[in-house]
Short mmCIF file of C-alpha atoms in Angstrom, two decimals:
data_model
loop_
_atom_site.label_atom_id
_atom_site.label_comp_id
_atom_site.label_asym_id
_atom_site.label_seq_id
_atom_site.Cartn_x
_atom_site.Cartn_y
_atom_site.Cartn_z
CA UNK A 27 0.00 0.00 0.00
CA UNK A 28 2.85 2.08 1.16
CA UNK A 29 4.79 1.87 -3.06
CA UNK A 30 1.14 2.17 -4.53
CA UNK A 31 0.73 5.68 -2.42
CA UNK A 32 4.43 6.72 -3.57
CA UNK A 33 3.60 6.20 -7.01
CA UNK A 34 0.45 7.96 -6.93
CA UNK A 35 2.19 11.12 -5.22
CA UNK A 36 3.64 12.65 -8.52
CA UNK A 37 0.16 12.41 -10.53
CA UNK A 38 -2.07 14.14 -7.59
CA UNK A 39 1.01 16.77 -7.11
CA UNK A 40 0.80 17.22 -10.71
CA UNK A 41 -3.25 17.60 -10.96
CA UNK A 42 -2.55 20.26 -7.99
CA UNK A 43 0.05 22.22 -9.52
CA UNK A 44 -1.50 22.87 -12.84
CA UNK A 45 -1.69 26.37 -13.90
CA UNK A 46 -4.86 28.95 -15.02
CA UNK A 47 -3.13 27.78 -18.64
CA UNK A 48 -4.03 24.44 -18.58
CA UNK A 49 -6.76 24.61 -20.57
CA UNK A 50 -7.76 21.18 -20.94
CA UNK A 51 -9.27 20.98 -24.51
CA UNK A 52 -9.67 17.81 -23.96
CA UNK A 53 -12.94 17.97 -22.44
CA UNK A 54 -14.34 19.83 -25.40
CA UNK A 55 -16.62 18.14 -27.91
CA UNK A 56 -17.46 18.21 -31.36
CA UNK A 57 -19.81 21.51 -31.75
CA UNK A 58 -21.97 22.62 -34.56
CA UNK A 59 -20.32 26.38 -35.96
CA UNK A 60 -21.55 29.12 -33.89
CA UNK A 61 -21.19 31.94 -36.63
CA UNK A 62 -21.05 31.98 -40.20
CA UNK A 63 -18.08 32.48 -41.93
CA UNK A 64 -17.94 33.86 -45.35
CA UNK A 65 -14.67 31.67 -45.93
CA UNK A 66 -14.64 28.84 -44.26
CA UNK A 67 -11.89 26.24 -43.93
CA UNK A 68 -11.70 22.99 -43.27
CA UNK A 69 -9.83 22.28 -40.22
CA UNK A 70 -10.94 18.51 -40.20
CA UNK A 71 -10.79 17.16 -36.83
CA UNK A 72 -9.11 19.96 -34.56
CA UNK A 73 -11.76 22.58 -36.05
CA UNK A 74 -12.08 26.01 -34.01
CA UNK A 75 -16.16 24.66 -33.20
CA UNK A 76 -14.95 21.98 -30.73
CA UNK A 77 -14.48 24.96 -28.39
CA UNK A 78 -17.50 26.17 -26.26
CA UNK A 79 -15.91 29.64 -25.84
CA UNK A 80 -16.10 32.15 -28.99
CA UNK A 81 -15.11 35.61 -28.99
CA UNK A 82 -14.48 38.56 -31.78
CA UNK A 83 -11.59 40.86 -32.02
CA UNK A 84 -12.59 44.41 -33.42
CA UNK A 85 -11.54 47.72 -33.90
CA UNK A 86 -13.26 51.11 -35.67
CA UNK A 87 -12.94 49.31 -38.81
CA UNK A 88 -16.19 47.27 -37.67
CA UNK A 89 -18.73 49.74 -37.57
CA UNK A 90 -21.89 50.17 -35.07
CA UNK A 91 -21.55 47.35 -33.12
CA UNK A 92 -24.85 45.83 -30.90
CA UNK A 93 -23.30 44.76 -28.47
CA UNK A 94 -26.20 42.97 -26.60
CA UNK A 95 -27.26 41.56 -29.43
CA UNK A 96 -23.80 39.50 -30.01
CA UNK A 97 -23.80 38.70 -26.46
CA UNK A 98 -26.72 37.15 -27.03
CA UNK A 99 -25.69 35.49 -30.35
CA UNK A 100 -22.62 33.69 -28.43
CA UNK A 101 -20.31 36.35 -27.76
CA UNK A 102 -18.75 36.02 -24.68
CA UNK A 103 -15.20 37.76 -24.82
CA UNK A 104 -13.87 41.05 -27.35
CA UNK A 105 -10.62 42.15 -27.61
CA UNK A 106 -10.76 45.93 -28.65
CA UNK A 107 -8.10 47.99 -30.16
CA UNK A 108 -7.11 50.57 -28.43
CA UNK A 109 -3.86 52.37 -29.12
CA UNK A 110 -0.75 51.98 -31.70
CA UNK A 111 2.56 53.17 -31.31
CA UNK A 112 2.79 56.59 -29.47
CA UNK A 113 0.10 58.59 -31.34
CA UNK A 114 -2.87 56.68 -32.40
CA UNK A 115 -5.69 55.41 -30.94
CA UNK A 116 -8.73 53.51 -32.21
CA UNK A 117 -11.77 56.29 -32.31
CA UNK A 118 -14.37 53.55 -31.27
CA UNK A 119 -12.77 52.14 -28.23
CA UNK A 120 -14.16 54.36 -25.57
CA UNK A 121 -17.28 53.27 -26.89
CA UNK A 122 -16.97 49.89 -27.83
CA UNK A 123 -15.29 49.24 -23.97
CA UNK A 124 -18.38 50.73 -22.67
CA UNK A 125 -20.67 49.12 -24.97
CA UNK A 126 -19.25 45.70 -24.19
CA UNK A 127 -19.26 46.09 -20.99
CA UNK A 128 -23.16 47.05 -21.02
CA UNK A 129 -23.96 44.10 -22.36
CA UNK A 130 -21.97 41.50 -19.82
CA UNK A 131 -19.16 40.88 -22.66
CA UNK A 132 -15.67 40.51 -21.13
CA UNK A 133 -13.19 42.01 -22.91
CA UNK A 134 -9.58 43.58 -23.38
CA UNK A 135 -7.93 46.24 -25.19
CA UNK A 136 -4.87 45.89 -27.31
CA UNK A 137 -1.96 47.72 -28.58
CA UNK A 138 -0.24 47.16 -31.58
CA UNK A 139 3.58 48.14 -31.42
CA UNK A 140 4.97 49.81 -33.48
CA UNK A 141 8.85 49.16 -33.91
CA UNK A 142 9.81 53.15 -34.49
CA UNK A 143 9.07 53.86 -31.14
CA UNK A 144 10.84 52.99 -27.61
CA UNK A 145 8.76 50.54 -25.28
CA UNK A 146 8.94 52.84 -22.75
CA UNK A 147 7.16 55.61 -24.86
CA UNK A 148 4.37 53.11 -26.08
CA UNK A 149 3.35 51.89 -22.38
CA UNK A 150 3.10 55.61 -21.44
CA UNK A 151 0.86 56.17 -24.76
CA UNK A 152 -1.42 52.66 -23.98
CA UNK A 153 -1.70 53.35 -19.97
CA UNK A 154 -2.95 57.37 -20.44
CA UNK A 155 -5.48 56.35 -22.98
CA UNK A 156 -6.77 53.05 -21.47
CA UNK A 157 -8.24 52.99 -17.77
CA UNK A 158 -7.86 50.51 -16.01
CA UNK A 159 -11.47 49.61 -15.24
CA UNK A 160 -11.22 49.06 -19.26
CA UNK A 161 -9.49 46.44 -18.36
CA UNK A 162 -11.45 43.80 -18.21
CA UNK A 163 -9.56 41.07 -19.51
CA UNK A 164 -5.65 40.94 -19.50
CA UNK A 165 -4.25 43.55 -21.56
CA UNK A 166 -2.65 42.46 -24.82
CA UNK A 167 0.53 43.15 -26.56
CA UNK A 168 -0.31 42.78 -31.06
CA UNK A 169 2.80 42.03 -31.83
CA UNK A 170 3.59 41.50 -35.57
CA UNK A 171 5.38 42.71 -38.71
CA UNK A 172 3.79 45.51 -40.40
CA UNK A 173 5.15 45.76 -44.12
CA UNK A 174 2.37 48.00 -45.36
CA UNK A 175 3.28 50.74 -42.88
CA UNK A 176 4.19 53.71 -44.63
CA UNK A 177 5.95 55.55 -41.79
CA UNK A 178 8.02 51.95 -40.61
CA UNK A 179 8.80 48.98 -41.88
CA UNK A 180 12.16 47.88 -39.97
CA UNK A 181 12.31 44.58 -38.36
CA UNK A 182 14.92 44.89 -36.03
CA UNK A 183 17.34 41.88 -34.83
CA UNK A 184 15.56 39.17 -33.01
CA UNK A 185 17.12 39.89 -29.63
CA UNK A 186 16.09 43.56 -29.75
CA UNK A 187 12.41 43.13 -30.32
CA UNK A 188 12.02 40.44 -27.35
CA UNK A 189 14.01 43.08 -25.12
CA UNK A 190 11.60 46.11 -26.69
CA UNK A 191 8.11 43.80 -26.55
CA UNK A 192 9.44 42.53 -22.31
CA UNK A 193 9.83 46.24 -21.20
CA UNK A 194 6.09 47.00 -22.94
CA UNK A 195 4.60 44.13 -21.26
CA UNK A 196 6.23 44.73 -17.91
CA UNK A 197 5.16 48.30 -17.63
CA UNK A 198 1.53 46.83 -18.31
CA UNK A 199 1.59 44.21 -15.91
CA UNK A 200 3.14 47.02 -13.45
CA UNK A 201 0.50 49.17 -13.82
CA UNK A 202 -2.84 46.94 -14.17
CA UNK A 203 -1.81 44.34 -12.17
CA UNK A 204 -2.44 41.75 -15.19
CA UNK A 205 -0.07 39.52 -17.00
CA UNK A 206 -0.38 40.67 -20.94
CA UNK A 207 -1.39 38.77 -23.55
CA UNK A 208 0.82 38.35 -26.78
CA UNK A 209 -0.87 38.17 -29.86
CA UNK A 210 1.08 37.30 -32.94
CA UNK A 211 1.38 35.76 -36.41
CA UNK A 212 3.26 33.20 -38.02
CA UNK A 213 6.12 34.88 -39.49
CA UNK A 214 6.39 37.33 -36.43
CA UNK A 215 6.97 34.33 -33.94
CA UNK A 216 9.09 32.52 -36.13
CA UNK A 217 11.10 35.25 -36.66
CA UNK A 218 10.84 36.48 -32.62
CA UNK A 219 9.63 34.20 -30.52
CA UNK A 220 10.01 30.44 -30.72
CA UNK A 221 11.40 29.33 -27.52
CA UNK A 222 10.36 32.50 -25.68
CA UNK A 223 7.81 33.64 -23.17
CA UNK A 224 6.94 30.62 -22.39
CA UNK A 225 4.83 32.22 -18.83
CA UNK A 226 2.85 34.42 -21.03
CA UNK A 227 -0.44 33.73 -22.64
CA UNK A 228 -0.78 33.29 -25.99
CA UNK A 229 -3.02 34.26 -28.85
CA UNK A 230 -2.43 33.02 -32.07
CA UNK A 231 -3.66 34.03 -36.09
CA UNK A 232 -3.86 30.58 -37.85
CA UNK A 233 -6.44 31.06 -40.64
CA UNK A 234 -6.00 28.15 -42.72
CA UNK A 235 -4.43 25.42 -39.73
CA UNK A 236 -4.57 24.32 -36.55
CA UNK A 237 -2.02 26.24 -34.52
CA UNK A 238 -0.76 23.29 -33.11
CA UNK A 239 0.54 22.30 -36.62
CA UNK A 240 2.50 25.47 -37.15
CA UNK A 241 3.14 27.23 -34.35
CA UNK A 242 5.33 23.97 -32.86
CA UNK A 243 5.49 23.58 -29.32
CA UNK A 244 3.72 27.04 -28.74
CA UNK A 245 0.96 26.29 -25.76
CA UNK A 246 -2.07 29.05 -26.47
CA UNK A 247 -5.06 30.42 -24.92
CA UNK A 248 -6.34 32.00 -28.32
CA UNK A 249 -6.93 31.13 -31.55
CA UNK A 250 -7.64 33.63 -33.94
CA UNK A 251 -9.13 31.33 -36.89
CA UNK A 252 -11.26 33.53 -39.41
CA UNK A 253 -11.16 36.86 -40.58
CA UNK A 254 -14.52 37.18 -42.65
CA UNK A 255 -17.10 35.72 -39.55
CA UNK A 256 -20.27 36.80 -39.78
CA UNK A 257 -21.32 37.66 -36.21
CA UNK A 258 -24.83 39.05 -35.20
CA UNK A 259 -24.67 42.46 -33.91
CA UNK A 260 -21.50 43.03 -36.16
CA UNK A 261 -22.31 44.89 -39.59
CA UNK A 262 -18.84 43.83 -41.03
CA UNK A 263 -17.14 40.87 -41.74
CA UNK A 264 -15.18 40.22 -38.54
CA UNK A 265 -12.07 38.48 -36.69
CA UNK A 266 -13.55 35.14 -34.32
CA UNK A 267 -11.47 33.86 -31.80
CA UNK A 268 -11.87 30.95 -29.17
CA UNK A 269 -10.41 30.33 -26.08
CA UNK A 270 -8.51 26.90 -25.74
CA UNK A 271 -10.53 25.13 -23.04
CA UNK A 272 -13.78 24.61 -21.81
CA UNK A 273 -17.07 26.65 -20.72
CA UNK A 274 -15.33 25.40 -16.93
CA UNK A 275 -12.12 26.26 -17.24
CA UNK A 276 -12.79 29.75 -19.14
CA UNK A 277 -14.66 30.17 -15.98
CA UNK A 278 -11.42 29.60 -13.56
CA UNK A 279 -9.58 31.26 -16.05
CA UNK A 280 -11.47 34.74 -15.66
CA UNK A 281 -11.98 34.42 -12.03
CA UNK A 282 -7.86 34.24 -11.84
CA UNK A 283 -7.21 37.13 -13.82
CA UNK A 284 -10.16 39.17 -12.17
CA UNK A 285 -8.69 39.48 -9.25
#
């Protein structure tokens, strides 16, 4: 009795230990799609509908948004753009904050960086234009190339970037209390990341794959995998996103970064 308690030490130590990330998809089950999608792809048996919890990412570009009405249509997270770089920020997100928060939709603003500018500068932009009870959700850190800027398109050295994107995200976590998302695309975390950040959650573009089949070894919380959804409450064709677990775990998950 005494070896069959001793073996079974590790396994409940492990079940204890396990982290708000553990998201344990496999509890999900097959689901009919939520939303339309005006492009939809096949992503045969690891498709985005086994997840219970579906969310949209927007930004100005998106229109008059009804908030209670894509609550109510299976909405149950938004992440909202809110600043870029030192000197922009998204004309709808006072609003849509407000709006989503009306309704009972969780959500987060975002920042995309902008690799002109010091991360110092950037955090001081996002934190005076973002309260924090906008803050719903963690906030998150868009972090990709941008080749169609037409102010700057440098892609500094691998190094440099992780050393710019750590000082953003600690003056965020500083300041709000929350650990930042990091939302990114292929090439930008192949070029950036791999290997990296491994504490930090995780939200992924894969439009065409699972993310588990190229983002190797990445663990995730999000996965962006449409950008033409159809969503009700939504006039435009927008981003959908699900979170990597279960109804009960995105549940745990919230109530841990609520606090």
């Amino acid at each position: 009795m005494r070896r069959l308690i001793l073996a079974l030490l590790p396994l409940a130590l492990l079940a204890t230990s396990c982290s708000t990330t553990d998201y344990d998809l496999g509890v999900t089950a097959s689901l009919p799609p939520r939303f339309a999608d005006k492009d939809p792809q096949d992503f045969g048996a690891r498709s985005p509908h086994r997840h219970q919890v579906h969310g949209i990412d927007v930004s100005k570009w998106n229109g008059d948004i009804d908030w209670h009405t894509a609550k109510k249509g299976g909405v149950s997270f938004a992440f909202l753009k809110a600043t870029e770089g030192t000197d922009r920020i998204d004309s709808r997100f006072a609003e849509y904050w407000q709006g989503a928060k009306s309704a009972g939709v969780l959500h987060a603003p975002y920042h995309f960086y902008y690799f002109c500018s010091t991360a110092d500068a950037q955090a001081d932009w996002f934190i005076a234009n973002v309260p924090k009870e906008a803050v719903q959700l963690p906030p998150v850190l868009d972090a990709e190339w941008n080749p169609a800027s037409p102010t700057c398109k440098i892609r500094p050295p691998a190094d440099e970037v992780r050393t710019a994107l750590k000082r953003f995200m600690d003056r965020l976590e500083a300041h709000y209390g929350k650990r930042p998302i990091i939302y990114t695309t292929v090439d930008f975390h192949r070029d950036n990341l791999v290997g990296y950040f491994d504490n930090y959650p995780f939200w992924l573009r894969s439009v065409a794959n699972h993310p588990g089949n190229i983002y190797p070894a990445r663990k995730w919380a999000f996965w962006q995998y449409t950008s033409t959804g159809v969503v009700p409450g939504v006039p435009t064709n927008t981003d959908i996103n699900v979170f990597a677990g279960s109804a009960k775990n995105w549940n745990k998950w919230v109530a841990s970064v609520s606090r």
